[in-house]
CSV table of C-alpha atoms in Angstrom, one decimal:
chain,number,residue,atom,x,y,z
A,1,MET,CA,-1.7,66.1,-17.6
A,2,ILE,CA,-0.1,63.6,-15.9
A,3,ASP,CA,3.6,63.7,-16.9
A,4,PRO,CA,3.7,67.4,-18.5
A,5,VAL,CA,7.5,68.0,-20.1
A,6,THR,CA,8.6,71.4,-22.2
A,7,VAL,CA,9.6,71.1,-25.4
A,8,ARG,CA,11.1,73.4,-28.0
A,9,PRO,CA,8.6,73.5,-31.2
A,10,VAL,CA,11.3,73.5,-34.5
A,11,ALA,CA,8.7,72.8,-37.5
A,12,VAL,CA,5.0,73.1,-37.6
A,13,GLY,CA,2.9,72.2,-40.7
A,14,ILE,CA,-0.6,73.9,-41.9
A,15,CYS,CA,-3.3,72.3,-41.9
A,16,GLY,CA,-7.0,72.6,-43.5
A,17,SER,CA,-8.4,72.1,-39.8
A,18,ASP,CA,-6.4,75.2,-39.0
A,19,LEU,CA,-7.9,77.4,-41.6
A,20,HIS,CA,-11.1,76.3,-40.6
A,21,VAL,CA,-10.3,77.5,-37.1
A,22,ILE,CA,-9.2,81.0,-38.0
A,23,GLY,CA,-12.4,81.3,-40.4
A,24,MET,CA,-14.2,80.9,-37.2
A,25,GLY,CA,-12.8,83.9,-35.7
A,26,PRO,CA,-10.5,84.8,-32.8
A,27,SER,CA,-10.0,81.7,-30.2
A,28,GLY,CA,-7.6,83.0,-28.0
A,29,VAL,CA,-5.3,79.6,-28.9
A,30,THR,CA,-1.9,79.1,-30.2
A,31,LEU,CA,-2.5,77.6,-33.4
A,32,GLY,CA,-0.1,74.2,-34.6
A,33,HIS,CA,-0.9,71.0,-34.2
A,34,GLU,CA,1.7,69.3,-36.7
A,35,ILE,CA,4.5,69.6,-34.8
A,36,SER,CA,8.2,68.7,-34.4
A,37,ALA,CA,9.9,69.4,-31.8
A,38,VAL,CA,13.5,69.3,-29.8
A,39,TYR,CA,13.1,67.5,-26.2
A,40,GLU,CA,15.9,66.7,-24.0
A,41,GLY,CA,18.6,67.6,-27.4
A,42,ARG,CA,16.8,65.1,-29.5
A,43,LEU,CA,14.5,65.4,-31.8
A,44,VAL,CA,11.0,63.9,-31.3
A,45,ALA,CA,7.4,64.8,-33.2
A,46,ILE,CA,4.5,65.3,-31.0
A,47,GLN,CA,0.9,63.9,-31.0
A,48,PRO,CA,-1.0,66.6,-30.2
A,49,MET,CA,-3.7,64.7,-27.6
A,50,ALA,CA,-2.9,62.8,-24.8
A,51,PHE,CA,-5.3,59.7,-23.8
A,52,CYS,CA,-6.4,59.5,-20.3
A,53,GLY,CA,-6.6,56.1,-20.6
A,54,GLU,CA,-9.5,55.8,-18.2
A,55,CYS,CA,-12.5,56.7,-19.9
A,56,ALA,CA,-15.1,54.1,-21.4
A,57,ALA,CA,-13.3,54.7,-25.0
A,58,CYS,CA,-9.6,54.5,-23.8
A,59,ARG,CA,-10.6,51.3,-22.0
A,60,ARG,CA,-12.4,49.6,-25.4
A,61,GLY,CA,-9.1,50.6,-27.6
A,62,ASP,CA,-10.5,53.9,-29.1
A,63,GLN,CA,-8.4,56.3,-27.3
A,64,HIS,CA,-8.9,58.7,-30.4
A,65,MET,CA,-12.1,58.7,-29.0
A,66,CYS,CA,-11.2,59.8,-25.4
A,67,SER,CA,-13.5,62.5,-23.5
A,68,VAL,CA,-10.9,64.0,-21.7
A,69,GLY,CA,-8.1,64.2,-25.0
A,70,SER,CA,-10.7,65.1,-27.9
A,71,ARG,CA,-11.3,68.4,-26.0
A,72,ARG,CA,-7.5,69.5,-25.6
A,73,VAL,CA,-6.0,68.9,-28.8
A,74,HIS,CA,-2.9,71.1,-28.7
A,75,GLY,CA,-3.2,74.0,-31.8
A,76,ILE,CA,-7.4,73.6,-31.6
A,77,HIS,CA,-8.8,73.7,-28.3
A,78,ILE,CA,-5.1,74.4,-26.4
A,79,ASP,CA,-2.0,76.0,-27.2
A,80,GLY,CA,0.0,74.6,-29.9
A,81,GLY,CA,3.3,74.5,-31.3
A,82,MET,CA,4.1,77.8,-33.1
A,83,ALA,CA,5.7,79.0,-29.9
A,84,ASP,CA,9.1,79.3,-28.3
A,85,GLU,CA,8.0,76.6,-25.8
A,86,LEU,CA,5.3,74.0,-25.7
A,87,VAL,CA,4.0,72.0,-22.7
A,88,VAL,CA,2.7,68.4,-23.6
A,89,ASP,CA,2.2,65.2,-21.7
A,90,ALA,CA,5.3,63.1,-21.7
A,91,GLN,CA,3.0,60.6,-23.8
A,92,CYS,CA,2.4,62.9,-26.7
A,93,LEU,CA,6.4,62.5,-27.7
A,94,VAL,CA,7.4,60.4,-30.5
A,95,PRO,CA,10.6,58.7,-31.3
A,96,LEU,CA,11.6,59.5,-34.8
A,97,PRO,CA,13.7,56.9,-37.1
A,98,GLU,CA,17.3,57.9,-37.8
A,99,GLY,CA,17.9,60.9,-40.5
A,100,VAL,CA,14.6,62.3,-40.3
A,101,SER,CA,14.5,65.8,-40.5
A,102,ALA,CA,12.9,68.6,-38.6
A,103,GLU,CA,10.4,69.3,-41.5
A,104,ALA,CA,10.0,66.0,-42.1
A,105,ALA,CA,9.2,65.1,-38.2
A,106,SER,CA,6.4,67.8,-38.6
A,107,LEU,CA,4.6,65.7,-40.9
A,108,VAL,CA,4.1,62.5,-38.5
A,109,GLU,CA,0.8,63.7,-37.3
A,110,PRO,CA,-1.0,64.0,-40.8
A,111,ILE,CA,0.7,60.4,-42.0
A,112,ALA,CA,-0.9,59.1,-38.7
A,113,VAL,CA,-4.0,60.2,-39.8
A,114,GLY,CA,-3.4,58.2,-43.1
A,115,VAL,CA,-2.4,55.5,-41.1
A,116,HIS,CA,-5.5,55.2,-39.0
A,117,ALA,CA,-7.6,55.9,-42.1
A,118,VAL,CA,-5.8,52.6,-43.8
A,119,ASN,CA,-6.1,50.9,-40.8
A,120,LYS,CA,-10.0,50.9,-41.1
A,121,VAL,CA,-10.4,49.6,-44.2
A,122,ASP,CA,-7.1,47.2,-44.3
A,123,PRO,CA,-6.5,47.5,-48.2
A,124,VAL,CA,-4.5,44.4,-50.0
A,125,ALA,CA,-2.2,43.5,-52.8
A,126,GLY,CA,-4.6,42.9,-55.9
A,127,MET,CA,-7.2,45.7,-54.8
A,128,ARG,CA,-7.9,48.8,-56.9
A,129,ILE,CA,-7.9,52.0,-54.9
A,130,ALA,CA,-9.2,55.5,-55.8
A,131,VAL,CA,-8.8,58.4,-53.7
A,132,ILE,CA,-10.8,61.7,-54.2
A,133,GLY,CA,-8.6,64.5,-53.0
A,134,ALA,CA,-4.7,65.3,-53.5
A,135,GLY,CA,-4.4,67.6,-50.7
A,136,THR,CA,-2.0,66.2,-48.3
A,137,VAL,CA,-4.4,63.8,-46.1
A,138,GLY,CA,-5.4,62.4,-49.5
A,139,LEU,CA,-1.4,61.7,-50.5
A,140,VAL,CA,-0.6,60.3,-47.2
A,141,VAL,CA,-3.4,58.0,-47.2
A,142,ALA,CA,-2.6,56.8,-50.4
A,143,ALA,CA,0.8,56.6,-49.8
A,144,VAL,CA,0.5,54.4,-46.9
A,145,THR,CA,-1.7,52.5,-48.8
A,146,GLN,CA,1.4,52.1,-51.3
A,147,ASP,CA,3.4,51.3,-48.6
A,148,ARG,CA,0.4,48.1,-47.6
A,149,GLY,CA,2.0,46.7,-51.2
A,150,VAL,CA,-1.2,48.1,-52.9
A,151,ASP,CA,0.1,49.3,-56.3
A,152,GLN,CA,-3.2,50.3,-58.2
A,153,ILE,CA,-4.1,53.4,-56.9
A,154,ASP,CA,-6.2,56.1,-58.6
A,155,ILE,CA,-6.3,60.1,-57.0
A,156,VAL,CA,-8.0,62.8,-58.4
A,157,ALA,CA,-6.2,66.0,-58.5
A,158,ARG,CA,-7.6,69.5,-59.2
A,159,HIS,CA,-4.1,71.8,-59.7
A,160,GLU,CA,-0.6,71.0,-60.9
A,161,ALA,CA,1.2,71.1,-57.7
A,162,GLN,CA,-1.2,68.6,-56.7
A,163,PHE,CA,-0.6,66.1,-60.2
A,164,ALA,CA,3.3,66.5,-59.7
A,165,ALA,CA,3.3,65.3,-56.1
A,166,ALA,CA,1.2,62.3,-56.9
A,167,GLU,CA,3.4,61.6,-59.6
A,168,ARG,CA,6.5,62.0,-57.5
A,169,LEU,CA,4.8,59.2,-55.1
A,170,GLY,CA,4.1,57.0,-57.9
A,171,LEU,CA,0.3,57.3,-58.2
A,172,ARG,CA,-1.7,57.7,-61.0
A,173,PRO,CA,-3.4,61.2,-60.8
A,174,VAL,CA,-6.7,61.9,-62.8
A,175,ARG,CA,-9.2,64.4,-63.1
A,176,ALA,CA,-12.7,64.1,-61.3
A,177,ASP,CA,-14.1,63.5,-65.3
A,178,GLU,CA,-11.5,60.8,-65.6
A,179,LEU,CA,-12.1,58.7,-62.7
A,180,GLY,CA,-13.2,55.1,-62.8
A,181,SER,CA,-15.9,53.1,-61.5
A,182,GLY,CA,-15.7,49.3,-60.1
A,183,TYR,CA,-13.0,50.3,-57.3
A,184,ASP,CA,-12.9,48.0,-54.4
A,185,ILE,CA,-12.0,51.0,-51.8
A,186,VAL,CA,-12.3,54.5,-52.5
A,187,ILE,CA,-11.5,57.2,-50.1
A,188,ASP,CA,-13.1,60.9,-49.7
A,189,ALA,CA,-10.2,62.8,-49.0
A,190,ALA,CA,-11.6,66.1,-50.2
A,191,GLY,CA,-14.4,66.1,-47.8
A,192,SER,CA,-17.4,67.9,-49.8
A,193,GLU,CA,-21.1,66.8,-50.6
A,194,SER,CA,-20.0,66.2,-54.7
A,195,SER,CA,-16.8,64.3,-53.4
A,196,LEU,CA,-18.6,62.0,-51.3
A,197,ALA,CA,-21.6,61.3,-54.3
A,198,ALA,CA,-18.5,60.7,-56.4
A,199,ALA,CA,-16.9,58.2,-54.2
A,200,ILE,CA,-20.6,56.5,-54.0
A,201,GLY,CA,-20.7,56.5,-57.5
A,202,ALA,CA,-17.2,54.8,-58.2
A,203,VAL,CA,-17.2,51.9,-55.9
A,204,ARG,CA,-18.2,48.8,-56.9
A,205,SER,CA,-21.2,47.1,-55.3
A,206,ALA,CA,-20.5,45.8,-52.1
A,207,GLY,CA,-17.4,48.2,-52.0
A,208,THR,CA,-16.2,50.9,-49.2
A,209,VAL,CA,-16.6,54.3,-49.3
A,210,LEU,CA,-13.8,55.9,-46.2
A,211,VAL,CA,-14.1,59.5,-45.1
A,212,PRO,CA,-10.9,60.2,-43.5
A,213,GLY,CA,-11.7,63.4,-41.9
A,214,ILE,CA,-14.6,66.1,-41.2
A,215,TYR,CA,-17.7,67.3,-43.2
A,216,TRP,CA,-17.5,71.0,-41.9
A,217,SER,CA,-20.9,71.4,-42.9
A,218,ASP,CA,-24.3,68.8,-43.4
A,219,VAL,CA,-23.9,66.8,-46.7
A,220,ASN,CA,-26.8,65.0,-48.5
A,221,LEU,CA,-25.9,61.1,-49.6
A,222,PRO,CA,-27.2,59.7,-52.7
A,223,GLY,CA,-29.6,57.3,-51.3
A,224,LEU,CA,-30.6,55.3,-54.0
A,225,ALA,CA,-26.8,54.5,-55.0
A,226,LEU,CA,-26.1,54.1,-51.5
A,227,GLY,CA,-28.6,51.4,-50.7
A,228,LEU,CA,-28.5,49.8,-54.2
A,229,LYS,CA,-25.1,48.8,-54.5
A,230,GLU,CA,-24.8,48.0,-50.3
A,231,VAL,CA,-22.2,50.6,-49.8
A,232,GLN,CA,-20.1,50.3,-46.6
A,233,LEU,CA,-19.3,53.8,-45.5
A,234,ARG,CA,-16.8,54.0,-43.0
A,235,THR,CA,-15.3,57.4,-41.2
A,236,ALA,CA,-12.0,57.8,-39.6
A,237,LEU,CA,-10.7,60.6,-37.2
A,238,TYR,CA,-7.6,61.4,-35.8
A,239,TRP,CA,-5.1,58.2,-34.9
A,240,GLY,CA,-5.0,56.1,-31.8
A,241,HIS,CA,-4.0,52.6,-31.2
A,242,HIS,CA,-3.7,49.2,-33.9
A,243,ASP,CA,-2.5,46.1,-32.5
A,244,GLY,CA,-1.4,47.3,-29.4
A,245,ARG,CA,0.7,50.2,-31.1
A,246,ARG,CA,0.4,53.4,-31.1
A,247,GLU,CA,-0.7,55.0,-34.6
A,248,VAL,CA,1.5,57.7,-34.5
A,249,ASP,CA,4.6,55.5,-34.2
A,250,ILE,CA,3.5,53.5,-37.2
A,251,ALA,CA,3.6,56.9,-39.1
A,252,ALA,CA,7.2,57.8,-38.3
A,253,GLU,CA,8.0,54.8,-39.0
A,254,VAL,CA,6.0,54.8,-42.6
A,255,LEU,CA,8.5,58.0,-42.7
A,256,GLY,CA,11.5,56.6,-42.6
A,257,ARG,CA,10.9,53.9,-45.0
A,258,LEU,CA,9.5,56.8,-47.4
A,259,PRO,CA,12.4,59.2,-47.4
A,260,GLY,CA,10.6,61.1,-50.7
A,261,LEU,CA,7.7,61.8,-49.1
A,262,PRO,CA,8.4,64.9,-47.2
A,263,ASP,CA,9.8,66.4,-50.5
A,264,ALA,CA,6.8,65.4,-52.4
A,265,LEU,CA,4.1,66.9,-49.8
A,266,ILE,CA,6.3,70.1,-48.4
A,267,SER,CA,5.7,73.0,-51.1
A,268,HIS,CA,6.4,76.0,-49.1
A,269,ARG,CA,8.6,77.1,-45.9
A,270,PHE,CA,8.4,80.2,-44.3
A,271,GLU,CA,9.7,81.6,-40.9
A,272,LEU,CA,7.6,82.2,-38.1
A,273,GLY,CA,7.8,86.0,-39.0
A,274,ASP,CA,5.8,85.5,-41.8
A,275,ALA,CA,3.3,83.1,-40.6
A,276,ALA,CA,0.4,85.4,-42.0
A,277,HIS,CA,1.6,84.7,-45.6
A,278,ALA,CA,1.8,80.8,-44.9
A,279,PHE,CA,-1.5,80.9,-43.8
A,280,ARG,CA,-2.7,83.3,-46.9
A,281,THR,CA,-0.8,80.4,-49.1
A,282,ALA,CA,-2.3,77.3,-47.5
A,283,ALA,CA,-5.4,78.5,-48.1
A,284,ASP,CA,-4.8,78.9,-52.0
A,285,ARG,CA,-4.3,75.5,-53.6
A,286,SER,CA,-4.4,77.3,-57.1
A,287,ALA,CA,-1.1,78.9,-55.9
A,288,GLY,CA,0.9,76.0,-55.8
A,289,ALA,CA,0.5,75.0,-52.3
A,290,VAL,CA,0.3,71.2,-50.7
A,291,LYS,CA,2.1,71.2,-47.6
A,292,VAL,CA,3.0,74.5,-45.8
A,293,ILE,CA,5.2,74.3,-43.0
A,294,VAL,CA,6.5,77.1,-40.5
A,295,ASP,CA,10.2,77.2,-39.3
A,296,VAL,CA,9.5,78.2,-35.6
A,297,SER,CA,13.1,77.7,-34.0
A,298,ASN,CA,14.2,81.0,-35.0
A,299,GLY,CA,11.1,82.7,-32.9
């Protein structure tokens, strides 16, 4: 770290990545990369990766692929936010708009994932967009797309809580068998082989399929459809810089513009002492979990 500072975490969101890390067995790392914290008396969000600024990726503007930072993500590789204190690089501090709560501030990191994904495909008004998967990533990608002025967004949901969240955000939730075709952009936010195949099937010829995340195992592609439709397949990982600005700062601005987003996403709240229950709840989408938040301010 170039400029280490100590922050006091306040709220931490549970992400699907956390559940995968737990599934791999004990890691010795304190979890939590979706973090809001107090620094010098003010509330901030935390970017959980510090960029070195010197490696080849950083020099070409791909800071999110930093050869140093990508191996030192708080809550994944090094200790995260489910603690009384956390030492981060000063560059990880993210200022917030006025009036943003601690719970809402913990959403800056996943919103930044959505910002980075949307910046990869640059949707514009008049496009037809589909999002497959109405978990947190799917919902924030759709919300950021909507914030860019696109109003034709279908989102595939599975559970009632996801339908409710999508409707609160002004999206059009559909079931998988109701998904249309001929979309300009299809975003696979479900991260499975079947969802990727559905995305390729739903996109128009020469359209774009975007994957805003990681497949945790190998997937087979529907090669004939991929080739005959000349599908443009794009991926997006984390968040970095866009047009000279940090995407986490853009995400904080989106949060300020969309005050209804936290209420639509946050489905459950737990104290740190109930963290085990919080993780079990986050893993059970059928029980109504969308975004689970852990309050770590009281230890």
